[in-house]
Short mmCIF file of C-alpha atoms and ligand atoms in Angstrom, two decimals:
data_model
loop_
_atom_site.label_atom_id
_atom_site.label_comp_id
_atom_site.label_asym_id
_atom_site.label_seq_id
_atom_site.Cartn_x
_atom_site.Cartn_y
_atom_site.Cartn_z
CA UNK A 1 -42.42 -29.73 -49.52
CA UNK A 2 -40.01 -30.75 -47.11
CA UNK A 3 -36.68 -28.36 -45.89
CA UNK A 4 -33.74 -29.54 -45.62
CA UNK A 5 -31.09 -28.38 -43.18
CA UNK A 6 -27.66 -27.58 -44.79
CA UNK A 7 -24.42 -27.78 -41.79
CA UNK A 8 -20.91 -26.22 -42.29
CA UNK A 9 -18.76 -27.78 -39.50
CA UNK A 10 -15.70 -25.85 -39.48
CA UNK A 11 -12.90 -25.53 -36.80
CA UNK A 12 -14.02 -22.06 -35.70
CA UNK A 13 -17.22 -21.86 -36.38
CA UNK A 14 -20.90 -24.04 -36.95
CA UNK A 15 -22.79 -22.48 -39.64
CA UNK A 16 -26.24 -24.01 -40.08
CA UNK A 17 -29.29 -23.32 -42.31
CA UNK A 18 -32.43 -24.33 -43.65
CA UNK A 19 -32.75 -24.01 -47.20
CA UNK A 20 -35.91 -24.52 -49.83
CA UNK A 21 -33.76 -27.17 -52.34
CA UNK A 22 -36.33 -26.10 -55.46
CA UNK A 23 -34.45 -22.90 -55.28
CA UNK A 24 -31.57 -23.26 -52.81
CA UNK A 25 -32.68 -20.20 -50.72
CA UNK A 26 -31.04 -20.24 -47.58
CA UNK A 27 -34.79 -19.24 -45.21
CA UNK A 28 -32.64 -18.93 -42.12
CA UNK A 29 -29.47 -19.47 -40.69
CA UNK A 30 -27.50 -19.63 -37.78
CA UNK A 31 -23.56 -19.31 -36.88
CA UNK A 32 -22.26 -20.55 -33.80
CA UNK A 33 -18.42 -21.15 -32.82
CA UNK A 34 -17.57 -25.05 -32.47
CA UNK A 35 -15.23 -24.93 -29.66
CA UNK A 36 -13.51 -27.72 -30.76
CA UNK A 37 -10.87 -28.16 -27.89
CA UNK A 38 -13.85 -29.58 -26.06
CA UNK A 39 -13.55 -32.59 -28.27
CA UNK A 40 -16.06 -34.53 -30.73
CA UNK A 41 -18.68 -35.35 -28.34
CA UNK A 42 -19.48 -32.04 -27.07
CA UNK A 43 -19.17 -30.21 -30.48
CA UNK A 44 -21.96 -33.53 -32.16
CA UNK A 45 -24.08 -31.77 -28.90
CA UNK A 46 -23.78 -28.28 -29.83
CA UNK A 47 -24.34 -29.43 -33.43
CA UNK A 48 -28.09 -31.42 -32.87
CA UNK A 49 -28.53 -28.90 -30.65
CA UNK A 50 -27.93 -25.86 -33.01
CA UNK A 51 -30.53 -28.02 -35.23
CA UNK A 52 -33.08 -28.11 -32.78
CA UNK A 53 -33.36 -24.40 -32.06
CA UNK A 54 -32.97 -23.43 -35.65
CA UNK A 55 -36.20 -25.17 -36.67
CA UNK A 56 -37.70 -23.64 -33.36
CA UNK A 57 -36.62 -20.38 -34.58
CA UNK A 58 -37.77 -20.91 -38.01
CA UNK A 59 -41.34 -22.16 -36.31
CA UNK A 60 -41.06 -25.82 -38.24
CA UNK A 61 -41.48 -28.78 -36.37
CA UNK A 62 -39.04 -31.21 -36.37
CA UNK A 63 -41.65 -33.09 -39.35
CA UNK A 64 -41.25 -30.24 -41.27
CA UNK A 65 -37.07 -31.16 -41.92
CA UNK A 66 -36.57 -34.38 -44.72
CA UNK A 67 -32.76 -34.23 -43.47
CA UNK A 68 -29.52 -32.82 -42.23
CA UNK A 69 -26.66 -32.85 -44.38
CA UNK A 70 -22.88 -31.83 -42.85
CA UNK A 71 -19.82 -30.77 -44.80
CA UNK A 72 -17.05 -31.55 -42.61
CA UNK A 73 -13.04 -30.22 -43.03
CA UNK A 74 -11.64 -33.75 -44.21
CA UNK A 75 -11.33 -37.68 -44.68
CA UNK A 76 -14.32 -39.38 -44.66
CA UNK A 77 -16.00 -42.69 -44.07
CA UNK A 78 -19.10 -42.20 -46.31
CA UNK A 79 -20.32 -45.89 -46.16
CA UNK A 80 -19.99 -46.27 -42.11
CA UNK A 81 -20.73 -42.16 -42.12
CA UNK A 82 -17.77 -41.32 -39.97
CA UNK A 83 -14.92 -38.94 -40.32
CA UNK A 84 -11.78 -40.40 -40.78
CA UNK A 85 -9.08 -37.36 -40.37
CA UNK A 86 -9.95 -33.91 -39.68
CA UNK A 87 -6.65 -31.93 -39.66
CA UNK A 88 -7.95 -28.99 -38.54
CA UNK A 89 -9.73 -30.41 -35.35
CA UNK A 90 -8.08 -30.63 -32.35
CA UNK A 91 -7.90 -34.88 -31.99
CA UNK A 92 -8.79 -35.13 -35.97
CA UNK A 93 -11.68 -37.15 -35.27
CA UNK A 94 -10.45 -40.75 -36.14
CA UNK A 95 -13.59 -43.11 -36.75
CA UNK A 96 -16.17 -40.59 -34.80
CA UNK A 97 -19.93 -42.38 -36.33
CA UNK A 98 -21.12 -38.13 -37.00
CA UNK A 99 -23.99 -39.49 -39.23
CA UNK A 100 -25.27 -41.58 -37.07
CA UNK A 101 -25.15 -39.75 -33.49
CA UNK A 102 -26.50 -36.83 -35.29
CA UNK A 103 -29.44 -38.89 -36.34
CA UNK A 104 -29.69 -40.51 -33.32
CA UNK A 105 -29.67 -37.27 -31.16
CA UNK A 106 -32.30 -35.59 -33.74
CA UNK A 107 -34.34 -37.95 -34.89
CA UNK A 108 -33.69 -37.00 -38.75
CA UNK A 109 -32.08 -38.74 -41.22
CA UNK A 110 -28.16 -37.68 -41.89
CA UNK A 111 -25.78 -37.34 -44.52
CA UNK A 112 -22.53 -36.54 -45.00
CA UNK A 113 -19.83 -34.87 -47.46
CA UNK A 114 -16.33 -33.42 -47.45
CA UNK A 115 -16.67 -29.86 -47.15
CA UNK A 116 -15.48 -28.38 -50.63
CA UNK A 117 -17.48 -31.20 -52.20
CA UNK A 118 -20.83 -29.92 -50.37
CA UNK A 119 -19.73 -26.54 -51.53
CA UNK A 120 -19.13 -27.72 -55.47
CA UNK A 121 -22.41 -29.52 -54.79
CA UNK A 122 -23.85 -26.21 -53.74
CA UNK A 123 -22.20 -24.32 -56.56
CA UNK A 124 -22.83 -26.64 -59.29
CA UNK A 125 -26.89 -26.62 -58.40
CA UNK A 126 -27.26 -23.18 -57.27
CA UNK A 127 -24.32 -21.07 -58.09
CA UNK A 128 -21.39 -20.51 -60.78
CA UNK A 129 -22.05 -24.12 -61.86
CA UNK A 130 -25.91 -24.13 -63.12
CA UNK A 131 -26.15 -25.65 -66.32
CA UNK A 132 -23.47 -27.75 -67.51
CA UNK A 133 -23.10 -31.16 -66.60
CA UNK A 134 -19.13 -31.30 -65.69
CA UNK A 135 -17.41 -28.96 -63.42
CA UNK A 136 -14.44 -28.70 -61.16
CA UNK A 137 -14.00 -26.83 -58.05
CA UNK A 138 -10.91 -25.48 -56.69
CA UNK A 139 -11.25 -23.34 -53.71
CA UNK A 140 -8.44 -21.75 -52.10
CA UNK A 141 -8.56 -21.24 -48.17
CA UNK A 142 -6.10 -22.30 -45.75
CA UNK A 143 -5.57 -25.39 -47.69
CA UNK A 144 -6.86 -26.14 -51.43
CA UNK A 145 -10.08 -28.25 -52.12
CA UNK A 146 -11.63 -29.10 -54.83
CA UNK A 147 -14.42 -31.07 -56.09
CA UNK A 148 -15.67 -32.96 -59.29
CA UNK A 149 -19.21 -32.75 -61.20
CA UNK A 150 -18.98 -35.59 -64.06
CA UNK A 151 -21.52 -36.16 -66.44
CA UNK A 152 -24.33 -34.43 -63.89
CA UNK A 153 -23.20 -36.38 -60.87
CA UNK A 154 -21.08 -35.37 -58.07
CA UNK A 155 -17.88 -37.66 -58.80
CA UNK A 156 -16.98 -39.26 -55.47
CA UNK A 157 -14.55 -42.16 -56.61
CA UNK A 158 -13.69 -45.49 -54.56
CA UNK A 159 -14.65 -44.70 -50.96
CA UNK A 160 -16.29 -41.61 -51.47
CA UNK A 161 -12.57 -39.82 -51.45
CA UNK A 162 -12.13 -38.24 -54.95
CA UNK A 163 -12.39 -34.72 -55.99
CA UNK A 164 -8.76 -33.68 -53.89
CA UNK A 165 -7.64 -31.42 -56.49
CA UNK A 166 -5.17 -29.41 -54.22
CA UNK A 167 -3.29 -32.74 -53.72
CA UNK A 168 -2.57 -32.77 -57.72
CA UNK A 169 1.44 -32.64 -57.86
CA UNK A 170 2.53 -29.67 -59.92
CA UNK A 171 6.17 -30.19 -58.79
CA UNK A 172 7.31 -34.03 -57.72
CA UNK A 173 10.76 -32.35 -56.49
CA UNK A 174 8.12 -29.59 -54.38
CA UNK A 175 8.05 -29.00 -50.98
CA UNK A 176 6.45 -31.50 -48.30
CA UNK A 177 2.80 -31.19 -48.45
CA UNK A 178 0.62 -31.47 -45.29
CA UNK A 179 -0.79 -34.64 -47.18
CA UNK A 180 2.68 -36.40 -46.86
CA UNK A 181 3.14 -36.30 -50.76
CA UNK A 182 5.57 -33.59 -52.09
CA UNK A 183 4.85 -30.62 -54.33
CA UNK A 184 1.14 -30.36 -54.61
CA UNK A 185 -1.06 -27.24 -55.71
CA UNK A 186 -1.85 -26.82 -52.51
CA UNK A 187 1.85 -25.94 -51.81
CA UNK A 188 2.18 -23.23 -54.38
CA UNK A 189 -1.15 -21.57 -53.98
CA UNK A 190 -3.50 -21.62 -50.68
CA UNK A 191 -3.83 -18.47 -48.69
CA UNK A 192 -0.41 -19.45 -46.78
CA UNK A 193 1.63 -19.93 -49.70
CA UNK A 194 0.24 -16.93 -51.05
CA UNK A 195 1.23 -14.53 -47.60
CA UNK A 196 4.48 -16.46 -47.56
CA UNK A 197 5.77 -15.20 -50.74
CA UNK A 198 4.49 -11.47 -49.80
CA UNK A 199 6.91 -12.66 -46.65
CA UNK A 200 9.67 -13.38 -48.65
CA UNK A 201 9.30 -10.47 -51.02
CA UNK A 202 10.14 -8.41 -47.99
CA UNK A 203 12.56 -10.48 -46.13
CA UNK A 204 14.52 -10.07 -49.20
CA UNK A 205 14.03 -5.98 -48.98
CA UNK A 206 12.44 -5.81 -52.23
CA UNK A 207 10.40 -2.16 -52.42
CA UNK A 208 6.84 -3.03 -52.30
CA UNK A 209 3.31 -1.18 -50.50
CA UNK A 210 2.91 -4.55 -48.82
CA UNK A 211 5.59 -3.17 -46.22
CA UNK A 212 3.61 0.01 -45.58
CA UNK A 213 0.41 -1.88 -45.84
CA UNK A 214 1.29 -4.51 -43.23
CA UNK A 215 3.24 -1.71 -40.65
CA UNK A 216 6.59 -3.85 -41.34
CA UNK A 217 5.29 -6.72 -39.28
CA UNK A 218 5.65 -9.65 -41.25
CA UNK A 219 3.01 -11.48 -39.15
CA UNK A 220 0.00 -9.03 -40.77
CA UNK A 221 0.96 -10.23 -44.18
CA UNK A 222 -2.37 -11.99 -45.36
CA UNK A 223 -3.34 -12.97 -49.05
CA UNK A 224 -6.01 -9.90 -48.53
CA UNK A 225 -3.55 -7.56 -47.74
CA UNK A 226 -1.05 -8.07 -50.99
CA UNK A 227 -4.43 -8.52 -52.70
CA UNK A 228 -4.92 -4.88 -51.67
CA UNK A 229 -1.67 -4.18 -52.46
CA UNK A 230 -1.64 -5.62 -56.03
CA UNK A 231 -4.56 -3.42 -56.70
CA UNK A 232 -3.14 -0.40 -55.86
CA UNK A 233 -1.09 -1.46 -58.63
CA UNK A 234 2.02 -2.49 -56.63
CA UNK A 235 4.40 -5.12 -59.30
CA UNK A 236 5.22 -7.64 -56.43
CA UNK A 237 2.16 -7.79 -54.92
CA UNK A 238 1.00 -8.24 -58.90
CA UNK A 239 3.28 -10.78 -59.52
CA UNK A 240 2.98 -13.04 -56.56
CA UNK A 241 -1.10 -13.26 -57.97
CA UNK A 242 0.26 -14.11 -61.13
CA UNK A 243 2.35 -16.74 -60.01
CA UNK A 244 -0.38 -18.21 -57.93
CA UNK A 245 -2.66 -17.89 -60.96
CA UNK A 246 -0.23 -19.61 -63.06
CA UNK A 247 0.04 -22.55 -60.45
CA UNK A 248 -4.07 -22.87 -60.83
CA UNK A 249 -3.64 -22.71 -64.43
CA UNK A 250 -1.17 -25.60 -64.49
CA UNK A 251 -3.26 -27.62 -61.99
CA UNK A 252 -6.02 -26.94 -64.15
CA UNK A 253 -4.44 -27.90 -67.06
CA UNK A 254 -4.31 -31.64 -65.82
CA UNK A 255 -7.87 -31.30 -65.10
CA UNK A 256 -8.77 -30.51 -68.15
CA UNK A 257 -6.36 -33.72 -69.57
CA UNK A 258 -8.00 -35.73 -67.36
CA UNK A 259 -11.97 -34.59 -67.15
CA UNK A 260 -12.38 -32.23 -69.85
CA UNK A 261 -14.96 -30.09 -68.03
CA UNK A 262 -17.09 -27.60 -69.24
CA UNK A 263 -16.25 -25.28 -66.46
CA UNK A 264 -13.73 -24.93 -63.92
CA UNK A 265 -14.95 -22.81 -60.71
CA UNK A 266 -12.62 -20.94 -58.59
CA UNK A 267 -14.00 -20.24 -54.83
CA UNK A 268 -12.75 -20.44 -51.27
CA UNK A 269 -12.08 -17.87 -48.75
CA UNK A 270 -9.43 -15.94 -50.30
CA UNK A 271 -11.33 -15.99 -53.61
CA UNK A 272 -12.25 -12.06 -53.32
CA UNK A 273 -9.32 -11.78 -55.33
CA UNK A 274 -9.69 -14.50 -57.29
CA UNK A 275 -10.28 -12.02 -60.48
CA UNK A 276 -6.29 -11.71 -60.05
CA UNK A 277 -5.82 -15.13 -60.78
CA UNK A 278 -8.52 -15.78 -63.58
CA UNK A 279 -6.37 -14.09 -65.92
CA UNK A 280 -2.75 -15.54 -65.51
CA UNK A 281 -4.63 -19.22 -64.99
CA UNK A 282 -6.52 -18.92 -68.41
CA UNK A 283 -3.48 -18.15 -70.07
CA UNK A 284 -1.72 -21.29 -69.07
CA UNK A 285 -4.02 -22.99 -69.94
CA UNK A 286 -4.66 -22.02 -73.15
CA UNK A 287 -0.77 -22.10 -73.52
CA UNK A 288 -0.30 -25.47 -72.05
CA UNK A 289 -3.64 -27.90 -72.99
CA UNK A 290 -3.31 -28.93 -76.13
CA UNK A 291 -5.27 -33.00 -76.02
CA UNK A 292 -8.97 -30.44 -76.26
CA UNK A 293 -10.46 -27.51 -76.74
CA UNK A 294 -9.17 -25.82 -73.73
CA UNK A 295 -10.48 -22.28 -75.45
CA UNK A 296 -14.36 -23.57 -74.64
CA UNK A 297 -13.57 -24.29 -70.71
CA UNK A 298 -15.18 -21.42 -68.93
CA UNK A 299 -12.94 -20.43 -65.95
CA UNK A 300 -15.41 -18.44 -63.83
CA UNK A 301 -15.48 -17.19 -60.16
CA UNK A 302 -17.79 -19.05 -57.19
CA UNK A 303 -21.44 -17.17 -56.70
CA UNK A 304 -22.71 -18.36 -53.53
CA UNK A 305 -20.12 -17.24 -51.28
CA UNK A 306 -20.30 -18.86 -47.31
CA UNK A 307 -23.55 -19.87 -48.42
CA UNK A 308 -22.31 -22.50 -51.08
CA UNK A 309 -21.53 -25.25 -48.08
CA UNK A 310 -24.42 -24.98 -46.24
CA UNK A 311 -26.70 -24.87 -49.96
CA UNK A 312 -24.69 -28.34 -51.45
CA UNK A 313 -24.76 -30.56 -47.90
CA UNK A 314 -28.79 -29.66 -47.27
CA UNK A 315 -29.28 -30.46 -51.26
CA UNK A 316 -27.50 -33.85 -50.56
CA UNK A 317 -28.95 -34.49 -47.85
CA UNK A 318 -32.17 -34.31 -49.78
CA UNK A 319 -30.80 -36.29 -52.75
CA UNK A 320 -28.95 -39.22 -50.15
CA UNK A 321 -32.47 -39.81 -49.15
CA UNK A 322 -33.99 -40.07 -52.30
CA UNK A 323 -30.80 -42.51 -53.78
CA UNK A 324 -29.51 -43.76 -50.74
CA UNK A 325 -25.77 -44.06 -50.13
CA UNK A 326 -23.40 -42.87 -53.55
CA UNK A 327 -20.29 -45.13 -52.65
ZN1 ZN B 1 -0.88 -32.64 -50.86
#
């Protein structure tokens, strides 16, 4: 039975692993930072060559690996297999061929996905998503991904690009989203938005342990923190979950109009204190979905934490080369 390796390309760091896809154990991994300043050609090197040594380490030949599959931070190409716009690269990668200088610099075949869609991938197989043949992924970080499983496939859409269910507009008189539309999820409730209304909440002087918590200095103010806060049982800190959680739930809501899943999966970085949001999201739902039986969607938390990415691209990486390309 062949491994597969599973790649996280992020703008700190390179996470690789090689992981058994019968029961997406992760046998060994490595983390490495990506240096991206040095631009797209030296950080492909440190990539192949991160591949290399981790089947050294992991005493496999080269043989041993059926693929490499990459989840990379943005727009993709999947057809030509290059990245189209990585916002949080330094020179967002415009028309880099990835797939295929990783392939040619390794010898093994290559595939690859958006990052949150490796990760629903991962989750759906492996994690919070085994079982059910329709799922959506939201996962709040810096931005707000998402991902689609329909009818037990990974939904990709025209060009590979669907599945953005942070760009969903909950508000079309919102704010300016990085996307260039106006009032998307991703406004209201990423890890920013979240530490900028703990900002606000004490810009305005309102009495809250988020002052004491962050020393006064507005600049420590992270989702964590009024997280911590929140659970200390401090009401601002409380209520800026439940507004976030109320933003999911309306996002959600239109999910559930459009896809009807069986479960939705909330994950990301931030999504330690995602149990603050479950709540306040369920209930808009249930208060707001009325075209099916909202009460039977299962909103659930992720299970595979940093390993999710790394689990989905090496299992489709493994399923590319049994299908060929999706889009
Ligand atoms: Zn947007």
């Amino acid at each position: 039975m062949k491994r597969y390796i599973g790649c996280d390309l992020g703008g700190t760091n390179l996470r690789a692993a090689i992981v058994d896809i019968e029961t997406g154990a992760v046998l060994h991994h490595s983390n490495i930072p990506t240096l991206a300043r040095e631009g797209h050609e030296a950080v492909m090197q440190r990539m192949a060559d991160l591949f290399v040594q981790i089947v050294q380490t992991a005493r496999l030949e080269m043989d041993d690996i059926g693929g490499i599959g990459i989840g990379v931070p943005g727009v993709l190409d999947l057809k030509k297999g290059e990245t189209l716009f990585l916002p949080n690269l330094p020179g967002t990668w415009p028309h880099v061929p990835l797939r295929d200088t990783i392939s040619n610099l390794t010898g093994l075949p290559v595939a690859i996905l958006n990052d949150v869609r490796s990760i629903t991938y991962g989750e759906w197989k492996f994690g919070a998503g085994r079982g059910v043949n329709s799922v959506a992924v939201l996962a709040i970080g810096t931005g707000v991904g998402g991902g689609l499983v329909i009818n037990g496939q990974l939904y990709l859409g025209a060009g590979g690009t669907a599945g953005e269910l942070g760009h969903m507009v909950i508000d079309y008189n919102g704010p300016r989203c990085g996307c260039g539309n106006y009032g998307c999820l991703e406004v209201y409730a990423s890890g920013p938005a979240i530490a900028a209304m703990g900002m606000k909440a004490l810009a305005q002087g309102l009495t809250t342990k988020i002052s004491e918590l962050c020393e006064y200095n507005l600049n420590r103010i992270t989702p964590e923190l009024i997280a911590r806060a929140a659970e200390s049982g401090d009401e601002i800190a409380s209520d800026i979950y439940e507004k976030a959680g109320f933003y999911l739930g309306v996002a959600a809501s239109s999910v559930c109009a459009a896809v009807a899943p069986q479960r939705i999966i909330l994950g990301g970085g931030v999504s330690h204190a995602g149990y603050l949001r479950l709540d306040p999201m369920k209930r808009t739902m249930l208060e707001r979905v009325h075209t099916m039986p909202v009460e039977k969607v299962e909103v659930v938390l992720a299970q595979l934490g940093d390993n999710a990415g790394v689990i989905g691209a090496a299992c489709w990486a493994e399923s590319s080369s049994r299908h060929g390309n999706p889009v």
